[in-house]
CSV table of C-alpha atoms in Angstrom, one decimal:
chain,number,residue,atom,x,y,z
W,40,MET,CA,-14.8,17.1,-40.8
W,41,GLU,CA,-14.7,18.4,-37.3
W,42,LEU,CA,-11.7,17.8,-35.1
W,43,ASN,CA,-13.5,15.5,-32.7
W,44,GLU,CA,-15.0,13.4,-35.5
W,45,MET,CA,-11.5,13.1,-37.1
W,46,LEU,CA,-9.9,12.2,-33.8
W,47,GLU,CA,-12.6,9.5,-33.3
W,48,GLN,CA,-12.0,8.2,-36.8
W,49,ILE,CA,-8.3,8.0,-36.3
W,50,ASN,CA,-8.6,6.2,-32.9
W,51,GLU,CA,-11.0,3.7,-34.4
W,52,LEU,CA,-8.6,2.9,-37.2
W,53,TYR,CA,-5.8,2.6,-34.7
W,54,ASN,CA,-7.7,0.3,-32.4
W,55,SER,CA,-8.6,-1.9,-35.4
W,56,ARG,CA,-4.9,-1.9,-36.4
W,57,HIS,CA,-5.5,-0.2,-39.8
W,58,ILE,CA,-2.2,1.7,-39.4
W,59,ALA,CA,-1.7,2.4,-43.1
W,60,ASP,CA,-5.1,4.2,-43.2
W,61,VAL,CA,-4.1,6.2,-40.1
W,62,LYS,CA,-0.9,7.2,-41.8
W,63,LYS,CA,-2.6,8.2,-45.0
W,64,LEU,CA,-5.3,10.2,-43.2
W,65,LEU,CA,-2.8,12.1,-41.1
W,66,ASN,CA,-0.4,12.9,-44.0
W,67,ASP,CA,-3.3,14.2,-46.1
W,68,LEU,CA,-3.9,17.0,-43.5
W,69,ASN,CA,-2.3,20.4,-43.2
W,70,PRO,CA,0.5,20.4,-40.6
W,71,ALA,CA,-1.4,23.0,-38.5
W,72,ASP,CA,-4.4,20.7,-38.5
W,73,ILE,CA,-2.2,17.7,-37.6
W,74,ALA,CA,-0.7,19.6,-34.7
W,75,GLN,CA,-4.2,20.5,-33.4
W,76,LEU,CA,-5.4,16.9,-33.8
W,77,LEU,CA,-2.4,15.3,-32.1
W,78,GLU,CA,-2.5,17.8,-29.2
W,79,ALA,CA,-6.1,16.6,-28.6
W,80,VAL,CA,-4.8,13.0,-28.2
W,81,ASP,CA,-4.9,12.2,-24.4
W,82,GLU,CA,-2.5,9.3,-24.4
W,83,GLU,CA,1.1,10.4,-24.7
W,84,ARG,CA,2.3,7.1,-26.2
W,85,ARG,CA,-0.4,7.2,-28.9
W,86,ARG,CA,0.4,10.8,-29.8
W,87,ILE,CA,4.1,9.9,-30.3
W,88,PHE,CA,3.1,6.9,-32.3
W,89,PHE,CA,0.9,9.0,-34.6
W,90,PHE,CA,3.6,11.6,-35.0
W,91,ARG,CA,6.1,8.9,-36.2
W,92,LEU,CA,3.6,8.0,-39.0
W,93,LEU,CA,4.2,11.4,-40.6
W,94,THR,CA,6.5,11.9,-43.5
W,95,LYS,CA,9.7,13.7,-42.8
W,96,GLU,CA,8.5,17.0,-44.3
W,97,ASN,CA,5.1,16.8,-42.5
W,98,ALA,CA,6.8,15.8,-39.2
W,99,ALA,CA,9.0,18.9,-39.3
W,100,GLU,CA,6.2,21.3,-40.2
W,101,THR,CA,3.9,19.8,-37.6
W,102,PHE,CA,6.5,19.9,-34.9
W,103,VAL,CA,6.8,23.7,-35.4
W,104,GLU,CA,3.1,24.1,-34.9
W,105,PHE,CA,3.0,22.4,-31.5
W,106,ASP,CA,3.1,24.4,-28.3
W,107,PHE,CA,6.4,24.3,-26.4
W,108,ASP,CA,5.2,21.7,-23.8
W,109,THR,CA,4.3,19.2,-26.5
W,110,GLN,CA,7.6,19.9,-28.4
W,111,GLU,CA,9.6,19.2,-25.2
W,112,LYS,CA,7.8,15.9,-24.6
W,113,LEU,CA,8.4,14.8,-28.2
W,114,ILE,CA,12.1,15.7,-28.0
W,115,HIS,CA,12.4,13.5,-24.9
W,116,SER,CA,10.8,10.6,-26.8
W,117,PHE,CA,13.1,11.1,-29.9
W,118,SER,CA,16.2,9.2,-30.6
W,119,ASP,CA,19.2,11.4,-31.7
W,120,ALA,CA,18.6,10.3,-35.3
W,121,GLU,CA,14.9,11.3,-35.2
W,122,LEU,CA,15.7,14.6,-33.6
W,123,LYS,CA,18.3,15.4,-36.2
W,124,GLU,CA,15.8,14.5,-39.0
W,125,VAL,CA,13.3,17.0,-37.6
W,126,LEU,CA,15.9,19.7,-37.0
W,127,ASP,CA,17.3,19.4,-40.5
W,128,GLU,CA,13.9,20.1,-42.0
W,129,ILE,CA,12.8,23.2,-39.9
W,130,TYR,CA,14.0,26.7,-40.5
W,131,VAL,CA,16.6,28.4,-38.4
W,132,ASP,CA,14.3,31.0,-36.9
W,133,ASP,CA,11.9,28.3,-35.8
W,134,ALA,CA,14.8,26.3,-34.2
W,135,ALA,CA,15.8,29.5,-32.4
W,136,ASP,CA,12.3,30.0,-31.1
W,137,ILE,CA,12.2,26.4,-29.8
W,138,ILE,CA,15.6,26.7,-28.1
W,139,GLU,CA,14.5,29.9,-26.3
W,140,GLU,CA,11.7,28.1,-24.5
W,141,MET,CA,13.4,24.8,-23.7
W,142,PRO,CA,15.3,23.9,-20.5
W,143,ALA,CA,19.1,23.7,-20.6
W,144,THR,CA,19.3,19.9,-20.9
W,145,VAL,CA,17.0,19.9,-24.0
W,146,VAL,CA,18.9,22.9,-25.6
W,147,LYS,CA,22.1,21.0,-25.2
W,148,ARG,CA,20.7,18.0,-26.9
W,149,ILE,CA,19.2,20.1,-29.7
W,150,LEU,CA,22.5,21.9,-30.4
W,151,LYS,CA,24.4,18.5,-30.3
W,152,ASN,CA,22.2,17.3,-33.2
W,153,THR,CA,22.6,20.3,-35.4
W,154,ASP,CA,25.5,21.0,-37.8
W,155,SER,CA,28.0,23.8,-37.0
W,156,GLU,CA,26.5,26.1,-39.7
W,157,THR,CA,23.0,25.8,-38.2
W,158,ARG,CA,24.4,26.4,-34.7
W,159,GLU,CA,26.1,29.5,-35.8
W,160,ALA,CA,22.9,30.8,-37.5
W,161,ILE,CA,20.8,30.0,-34.4
W,162,ASN,CA,23.3,31.8,-32.1
W,163,SER,CA,23.3,34.8,-34.4
W,164,ILE,CA,19.5,35.1,-33.8
W,165,LEU,CA,19.6,34.4,-30.1
W,166,LYS,CA,22.1,37.2,-29.5
W,167,TYR,CA,19.5,39.9,-30.3
W,168,PRO,CA,17.1,41.2,-27.6
W,169,GLU,CA,13.9,39.2,-27.1
W,170,ASP,CA,11.6,41.8,-28.5
W,171,SER,CA,13.8,43.0,-31.4
W,172,ALA,CA,13.3,42.4,-35.1
W,173,GLY,CA,16.6,40.4,-35.1
W,174,SER,CA,15.1,37.8,-32.7
W,175,ILE,CA,12.3,36.8,-35.2
W,176,MET,CA,14.2,37.0,-38.5
W,177,THR,CA,15.5,34.1,-40.5
W,178,PRO,CA,18.9,34.2,-42.2
W,179,GLU,CA,17.6,32.0,-45.0
W,180,PHE,CA,16.9,34.2,-47.9
W,181,VAL,CA,17.8,34.5,-51.6
W,182,ASP,CA,20.4,37.1,-52.4
W,183,LEU,CA,21.4,38.2,-55.9
W,184,LYS,CA,24.0,40.5,-57.4
W,185,LYS,CA,23.2,43.5,-59.5
W,186,ASP,CA,25.4,42.4,-62.5
W,187,MET,CA,23.7,39.0,-62.8
W,188,THR,CA,21.5,38.3,-65.8
W,189,VAL,CA,18.0,36.9,-65.3
W,190,GLU,CA,19.3,33.5,-66.4
W,191,ASP,CA,22.1,33.6,-63.7
W,192,ALA,CA,19.5,34.6,-61.1
W,193,PHE,CA,17.3,31.6,-61.9
W,194,LYS,CA,20.3,29.3,-61.7
W,195,ARG,CA,21.1,30.7,-58.2
W,196,ILE,CA,17.5,30.3,-57.1
W,197,ARG,CA,17.4,26.7,-58.2
W,198,ARG,CA,20.7,25.9,-56.6
W,199,THR,CA,20.1,27.6,-53.2
W,200,GLY,CA,16.3,28.1,-53.0
W,201,VAL,CA,15.5,24.7,-51.7
W,202,ASP,CA,16.8,25.6,-48.2
W,203,LYS,CA,15.2,29.1,-48.1
W,204,GLU,CA,12.0,30.0,-46.3
W,205,THR,CA,10.8,32.0,-49.3
W,206,ILE,CA,12.2,32.5,-52.8
W,207,TYR,CA,9.5,34.8,-54.2
W,208,THR,CA,11.3,38.0,-53.0
W,209,CYS,CA,15.0,38.2,-53.9
W,210,TYR,CA,17.3,40.8,-52.4
W,211,VAL,CA,20.2,42.4,-54.3
W,212,THR,CA,23.4,42.9,-52.3
W,213,ASP,CA,26.9,44.1,-53.1
W,214,ALA,CA,30.2,42.4,-52.3
W,215,SER,CA,30.0,43.5,-48.7
W,216,ARG,CA,26.4,42.3,-48.3
W,217,HIS,CA,25.0,45.9,-48.3
W,218,LEU,CA,21.3,45.9,-49.3
W,219,ILE,CA,21.1,47.8,-52.6
W,220,GLY,CA,17.9,46.5,-54.3
W,221,VAL,CA,15.0,44.1,-54.4
W,222,THR,CA,13.2,42.2,-57.1
W,223,THR,CA,10.7,39.3,-57.3
W,224,VAL,CA,10.4,36.1,-59.1
W,225,LYS,CA,7.5,37.6,-61.0
W,226,GLU,CA,9.7,40.3,-62.4
W,227,LEU,CA,12.4,37.7,-63.3
W,228,LEU,CA,9.8,35.6,-65.1
W,229,LEU,CA,8.6,38.5,-67.1
W,230,SER,CA,12.1,39.6,-68.1
W,231,ASP,CA,14.3,38.2,-70.9
W,232,TYR,CA,17.1,35.8,-69.8
W,233,ASP,CA,19.8,38.3,-70.9
W,234,ASP,CA,18.4,41.3,-68.9
W,235,ILE,CA,20.6,42.6,-66.1
W,236,ILE,CA,19.2,42.7,-62.6
W,237,GLU,CA,20.4,46.2,-62.0
W,238,ASP,CA,18.2,47.5,-64.9
W,239,PHE,CA,14.9,46.6,-63.3
W,240,MET,CA,15.5,46.1,-59.6
W,241,GLU,CA,13.8,48.4,-57.1
W,242,THR,CA,16.4,50.5,-55.4
W,243,ASN,CA,14.2,52.3,-52.9
W,244,VAL,CA,14.2,49.4,-50.5
W,245,ILE,CA,12.2,49.5,-47.3
W,246,SER,CA,14.0,47.7,-44.5
W,247,ILE,CA,14.0,47.3,-40.7
W,248,ASN,CA,17.0,47.4,-38.4
W,249,THR,CA,17.9,44.3,-36.3
W,250,LEU,CA,17.4,46.3,-33.0
W,251,ASP,CA,14.0,47.8,-33.9
W,252,ASP,CA,11.0,46.5,-32.0
W,253,ARG,CA,9.6,43.4,-33.5
W,254,GLU,CA,6.1,44.8,-33.3
W,255,LYS,CA,7.2,47.8,-35.4
W,256,ALA,CA,8.7,45.3,-38.0
W,257,SER,CA,5.4,43.4,-38.1
W,258,THR,CA,3.4,46.6,-38.5
W,259,GLU,CA,5.6,47.9,-41.3
W,260,LEU,CA,5.3,44.5,-43.1
W,261,SER,CA,1.5,44.7,-42.8
W,262,ARG,CA,1.5,48.4,-43.9
W,263,TYR,CA,3.4,47.7,-47.1
W,264,ASP,CA,1.7,44.3,-47.8
W,265,PHE,CA,5.1,42.6,-48.1
W,266,LEU,CA,5.6,38.9,-48.0
W,267,ALA,CA,8.9,39.5,-46.3
W,268,MET,CA,10.7,42.4,-44.7
W,269,PRO,CA,14.5,42.7,-45.1
W,270,VAL,CA,16.4,43.1,-41.8
W,271,VAL,CA,19.7,45.0,-41.9
W,272,ASP,CA,22.4,45.8,-39.3
W,273,MET,CA,23.7,49.2,-38.4
W,274,GLU,CA,25.8,49.3,-41.5
W,275,ASN,CA,22.9,48.4,-43.8
W,276,ARG,CA,24.2,44.9,-44.4
W,277,LEU,CA,21.4,42.4,-45.1
W,278,VAL,CA,21.4,39.8,-42.2
W,279,GLY,CA,18.0,38.3,-42.5
W,280,ILE,CA,14.3,38.6,-43.4
W,281,ILE,CA,11.0,38.6,-41.5
W,282,THR,CA,8.3,36.6,-43.2
W,283,VAL,CA,4.6,37.3,-43.1
W,284,ASP,CA,3.8,34.2,-41.0
W,285,ASP,CA,6.3,35.3,-38.3
W,286,ALA,CA,4.8,38.9,-38.4
W,287,ILE,CA,1.3,37.5,-37.9
W,288,ASP,CA,2.5,35.5,-34.9
W,289,VAL,CA,4.0,38.6,-33.4
W,290,LEU,CA,0.9,40.7,-33.9
W,291,GLN,CA,-1.2,38.0,-32.4
W,292,GLU,CA,1.1,37.8,-29.4
W,293,GLU,CA,1.2,41.5,-28.9
W,294,ASN,CA,-2.5,41.9,-29.2
W,295,THR,CA,-3.1,39.1,-26.7
W,296,GLU,CA,-0.6,40.8,-24.4
W,297,ASP,CA,-2.3,44.2,-24.7
W,298,ILE,CA,-5.7,42.6,-24.0
W,299,GLN,CA,-4.4,41.0,-20.9
W,300,LYS,CA,-2.8,44.2,-19.7
W,301,MET,CA,-6.0,46.1,-20.4
W,302,ALA,CA,-7.9,43.6,-18.3
W,303,ALA,CA,-5.4,44.1,-15.4
W,304,ILE,CA,-3.7,40.6,-15.9
W,305,VAL,CA,0.0,40.0,-16.0
W,306,PRO,CA,0.7,38.8,-19.6
W,307,THR,CA,1.4,35.1,-20.2
W,308,ASP,CA,2.0,33.2,-23.4
W,309,THR,CA,0.8,29.8,-22.0
W,310,PRO,CA,-2.5,28.6,-23.4
W,311,TYR,CA,-5.4,29.1,-21.0
W,312,LEU,CA,-6.3,25.4,-20.5
W,313,LYS,CA,-2.6,24.6,-19.9
W,314,THR,CA,-2.1,27.2,-17.2
W,315,GLY,CA,-2.6,25.9,-13.7
W,316,VAL,CA,-4.8,27.5,-11.1
W,317,PHE,CA,-1.9,28.7,-9.0
W,318,GLU,CA,-0.1,30.2,-12.1
W,319,THR,CA,-3.3,32.0,-13.1
W,320,TRP,CA,-3.6,33.3,-9.6
W,321,LYS,CA,-0.1,34.7,-9.8
W,322,LYS,CA,-0.9,36.5,-13.0
W,323,ARG,CA,-4.1,38.1,-11.7
W,324,ILE,CA,-3.5,38.9,-8.1
W,325,PRO,CA,-0.9,41.7,-8.4
W,326,TRP,CA,-3.3,44.0,-10.3
W,327,LEU,CA,-6.3,43.0,-8.2
W,328,LEU,CA,-4.3,44.0,-5.0
W,329,LEU,CA,-3.2,47.3,-6.5
W,330,LEU,CA,-6.7,48.2,-7.7
W,331,MET,CA,-8.2,47.2,-4.4
W,332,VAL,CA,-5.8,49.4,-2.5
W,333,SER,CA,-6.2,52.3,-4.9
W,334,ALA,CA,-10.0,52.0,-4.5
W,335,THR,CA,-9.6,53.1,-0.9
W,336,ILE,CA,-9.2,56.6,-2.3
W,337,THR,CA,-12.8,56.7,-3.3
W,338,SER,CA,-13.8,55.3,0.1
W,339,GLN,CA,-11.9,58.1,1.8
W,340,ILE,CA,-13.7,60.7,-0.4
W,341,LEU,CA,-17.1,59.2,0.5
W,342,THR,CA,-16.2,59.2,4.2
W,343,SER,CA,-15.1,62.9,4.1
W,344,PHE,CA,-18.5,63.8,2.6
W,345,GLU,CA,-20.5,61.6,4.9
W,346,SER,CA,-22.2,64.6,6.6
W,347,LYS,CA,-23.3,66.0,3.3
W,348,LEU,CA,-24.7,62.6,2.2
W,349,ALA,CA,-26.6,62.4,5.5
W,350,ALA,CA,-28.2,65.8,4.8
W,351,LEU,CA,-29.4,64.7,1.4
W,352,PRO,CA,-29.5,60.9,1.1
W,353,VAL,CA,-30.9,60.9,-2.4
W,354,LEU,CA,-27.4,61.8,-3.7
W,355,VAL,CA,-26.2,58.4,-2.7
W,356,ALA,CA,-28.5,56.6,-5.1
W,357,PHE,CA,-26.8,58.2,-8.2
W,358,ILE,CA,-23.1,57.5,-7.2
W,359,PRO,CA,-22.9,54.1,-9.0
W,360,MET,CA,-24.4,55.6,-12.2
W,361,LEU,CA,-22.0,58.5,-12.2
W,362,MET,CA,-18.9,56.4,-11.4
W,363,ASP,CA,-19.8,53.9,-14.1
W,364,THR,CA,-20.5,56.6,-16.7
W,365,GLY,CA,-17.1,58.3,-16.0
W,366,GLY,CA,-15.2,55.0,-16.0
W,367,ASN,CA,-16.9,53.9,-19.3
W,368,SER,CA,-16.1,57.2,-20.9
W,369,GLY,CA,-12.4,57.1,-19.9
W,370,GLY,CA,-12.2,53.5,-21.0
W,371,GLN,CA,-13.5,54.3,-24.5
W,372,ALA,CA,-10.9,57.1,-24.9
W,373,SER,CA,-8.0,55.0,-23.6
W,374,VAL,CA,-8.7,51.9,-25.7
W,375,THR,CA,-9.0,54.1,-28.8
W,376,ILE,CA,-5.7,55.9,-28.1
W,377,ILE,CA,-3.9,52.7,-27.2
W,378,ARG,CA,-4.9,51.1,-30.4
W,379,SER,CA,-3.9,54.1,-32.4
W,380,LEU,CA,-0.5,54.2,-30.7
W,381,SER,CA,0.1,50.6,-31.5
W,382,LEU,CA,-0.7,51.2,-35.2
W,383,GLY,CA,1.6,54.3,-35.2
W,384,GLU,CA,-1.4,56.6,-36.1
W,385,ILE,CA,-0.6,59.1,-33.4
W,386,LYS,CA,2.6,60.2,-31.6
W,387,MET,CA,3.5,62.4,-28.6
W,388,GLY,CA,3.5,65.5,-30.8
W,389,ASP,CA,-0.2,64.9,-31.6
W,390,ILE,CA,-1.3,65.1,-27.9
W,391,PHE,CA,-2.8,68.6,-28.2
W,392,ARG,CA,-4.8,67.6,-31.2
W,393,VAL,CA,-6.0,64.4,-29.5
W,394,VAL,CA,-7.0,66.3,-26.3
W,395,TRP,CA,-8.9,69.0,-28.3
W,396,LYS,CA,-10.8,66.3,-30.2
W,397,GLU,CA,-11.6,64.3,-27.1
W,398,ILE,CA,-12.8,67.5,-25.3
W,399,ARG,CA,-15.3,68.2,-28.1
W,400,VAL,CA,-16.4,64.6,-28.2
W,401,ALA,CA,-16.8,64.6,-24.4
W,402,LEU,CA,-19.0,67.8,-24.5
W,403,VAL,CA,-21.2,66.3,-27.2
W,404,CYS,CA,-21.5,62.9,-25.3
W,405,GLY,CA,-21.9,64.6,-21.9
W,406,VAL,CA,-24.6,67.0,-23.0
W,407,SER,CA,-26.5,64.1,-24.7
W,408,LEU,CA,-26.3,61.9,-21.6
W,409,ALA,CA,-27.2,64.9,-19.4
W,410,VAL,CA,-30.4,65.6,-21.4
W,411,VAL,CA,-31.5,62.0,-21.3
W,412,CYS,CA,-30.7,61.8,-17.6
W,413,PHE,CA,-32.6,65.0,-16.8
W,414,ALA,CA,-35.6,63.7,-18.7
W,415,LYS,CA,-35.4,60.4,-16.8
W,416,LEU,CA,-35.1,62.1,-13.4
W,417,MET,CA,-38.0,64.5,-13.9
W,418,LEU,CA,-40.4,62.3,-16.0
W,419,PHE,CA,-39.8,58.8,-14.5
W,420,ASP,CA,-37.8,58.8,-11.2
W,421,LYS,CA,-39.8,61.5,-9.5
W,422,PRO,CA,-43.4,60.9,-10.7
W,423,VAL,CA,-43.3,57.1,-11.4
W,424,LEU,CA,-40.9,55.9,-8.7
W,425,GLY,CA,-42.2,58.5,-6.3
W,426,ASN,CA,-38.8,59.9,-5.4
W,427,SER,CA,-39.9,63.3,-4.1
W,428,GLU,CA,-36.3,64.3,-3.0
W,429,ILE,CA,-35.4,64.8,-6.7
W,430,THR,CA,-35.7,68.5,-7.2
W,431,LEU,CA,-34.6,70.7,-10.1
W,432,SER,CA,-31.5,71.5,-8.2
W,433,VAL,CA,-30.6,67.9,-7.5
W,434,ALA,CA,-31.2,67.0,-11.2
W,435,LEU,CA,-29.0,70.0,-12.2
W,436,VAL,CA,-26.2,68.7,-9.9
W,437,ILE,CA,-26.4,65.2,-11.4
W,438,CYS,CA,-26.5,66.4,-15.0
W,439,LEU,CA,-23.7,68.9,-14.6
W,440,THR,CA,-21.6,66.2,-12.9
W,441,ILE,CA,-22.2,63.9,-15.9
W,442,VAL,CA,-20.9,66.6,-18.3
W,443,ALA,CA,-17.9,67.5,-16.1
W,444,GLU,CA,-16.8,64.0,-15.3
W,445,ILE,CA,-17.0,62.8,-19.0
W,446,VAL,CA,-14.8,65.7,-20.0
W,447,CYS,CA,-12.3,64.8,-17.3
W,448,ALA,CA,-12.5,61.1,-18.1
W,449,LYS,CA,-11.9,61.6,-21.8
W,450,ILE,CA,-8.9,63.9,-21.1
W,451,ILE,CA,-7.4,61.4,-18.7
W,452,GLY,CA,-8.2,58.4,-20.9
W,453,CYS,CA,-6.4,59.9,-23.9
W,454,THR,CA,-3.4,61.5,-22.2
W,455,LEU,CA,-2.2,58.8,-19.9
W,456,PRO,CA,-1.5,56.2,-22.6
W,457,ILE,CA,0.4,58.8,-24.6
W,458,PHE,CA,2.5,59.8,-21.6
W,459,ALA,CA,3.1,56.1,-20.8
W,460,LYS,CA,4.4,55.5,-24.3
W,461,ARG,CA,6.6,58.6,-24.0
W,462,LEU,CA,8.1,57.3,-20.8
W,463,GLY,CA,8.8,53.9,-22.3
W,464,PHE,CA,5.9,52.0,-20.7
W,465,ASP,CA,3.4,49.9,-22.5
W,466,PRO,CA,0.3,52.1,-23.1
W,467,ALA,CA,-2.0,49.1,-22.5
W,468,VAL,CA,-1.1,49.3,-18.8
W,469,MET,CA,-3.1,52.6,-18.7
W,470,ALA,CA,-6.3,50.9,-19.8
W,471,SER,CA,-9.8,50.7,-18.3
W,472,PRO,CA,-9.1,49.3,-14.7
W,473,PHE,CA,-6.4,51.9,-14.0
W,474,ILE,CA,-8.1,54.8,-15.5
W,475,THR,CA,-11.5,53.8,-14.0
W,476,THR,CA,-10.0,54.1,-10.5
W,477,ILE,CA,-8.7,57.6,-11.2
W,478,VAL,CA,-11.9,58.7,-12.8
W,479,ASP,CA,-14.0,57.3,-10.0
W,480,ALA,CA,-12.2,59.6,-7.5
W,481,ILE,CA,-12.5,62.6,-9.7
W,482,SER,CA,-16.2,61.9,-10.3
W,483,LEU,CA,-16.9,61.9,-6.6
W,484,LEU,CA,-15.0,65.1,-6.0
W,485,VAL,CA,-16.9,66.9,-8.9
W,486,TYR,CA,-20.2,65.5,-7.7
W,487,PHE,CA,-19.8,66.6,-4.1
W,488,GLY,CA,-18.2,69.9,-5.1
W,489,LEU,CA,-21.2,70.8,-7.3
W,490,ALA,CA,-23.6,69.5,-4.6
W,491,SER,CA,-22.0,71.8,-2.0
W,492,LEU,CA,-22.1,74.7,-4.4
W,493,ILE,CA,-25.6,74.4,-5.8
W,494,LEU,CA,-27.5,72.8,-2.9
W,495,SER,CA,-25.6,74.6,-0.1
W,496,ILE,CA,-25.1,71.4,2.0
């Protein structure tokens, strides 16, 4: 059933006072679907009423799925008892994420309604930098000892697993909490009760440091197909885990941020329809201003060659095509390299291999486009459109410009993101709009340079 149909059905049941049916219908849904459904409810009081019909477990899981604005409104509507019920059911990393986005008054109330152990765990997460692995980890994991039997391990899982975010992957630590091994519930189930953990645990444990970038942690988790990634401190002590759902959220956020930067927009994590016009303006105008000002460079180049254009006006007609071709070529290279950098496929040391490959690609692309362009000029533009000013020399200038500008564009498009990464900037900043501005200027210089040389103007 579609969201709108379900929302209409629930509203009809509510208006006819069939509250028990509303409650059953809502609680039969997945928490993510419940959150999407309730966020579509226009009336705030009705949304709160529907939320209170959820079971304790569903309410907590649904609350985590809401955006931060909805969470804040719900918190204001909760009594202290209701807030405590929700907080007791959600995981510590989710609570930390909520606290990071809430105003101080709401944070104070949240902390007031959590026990001291939870507050300590939340504070331990919040102390890490915002983009670090430590900031998205959860301290709720199952840890075992190497001298435990399988039977002992199952007893510990049953005793402590109810409060853990995942129990499938179990980590083996020593007395000082150093990470020394890992095993899974599958391996435990397939072993005899009297087998010792040390005999079959995996000792080559792949982990991430608390201060590593969260995107790196998510990428590594995806690379190894883990359900969870252990997070250790500088002394290799296990302090938490990053679960696959958190990794997916991070990758989605990072990809969204990269797309926004590549489109010359200041990144924001607020949903589009919930972002006001003025806020959207603030996110877009800085780059638009910068690109507009930088575009004056191309204007100055055109002005400096004004006399040459006057001598042979036909050259003006092909400027848009040449600038677009160069910008598109640079954009292709930059997007490819930016993506490869984010996936860890290339590093600074690969720059010469990357440049050499892009030069060869540029030559093949440039020659192909030049051949097609030459045919178009001589077989269509001149005889069909009657543009008699197109001579072999003019066609040669245009075609040579295409080859030269594509080579330049590909080199710029592949090197700038790598240099940006090396300098600590986000490579996505060096995407299409920025590179296009540079390539436009170079294309014009090449075009007029070849025109002056070949046509003697």
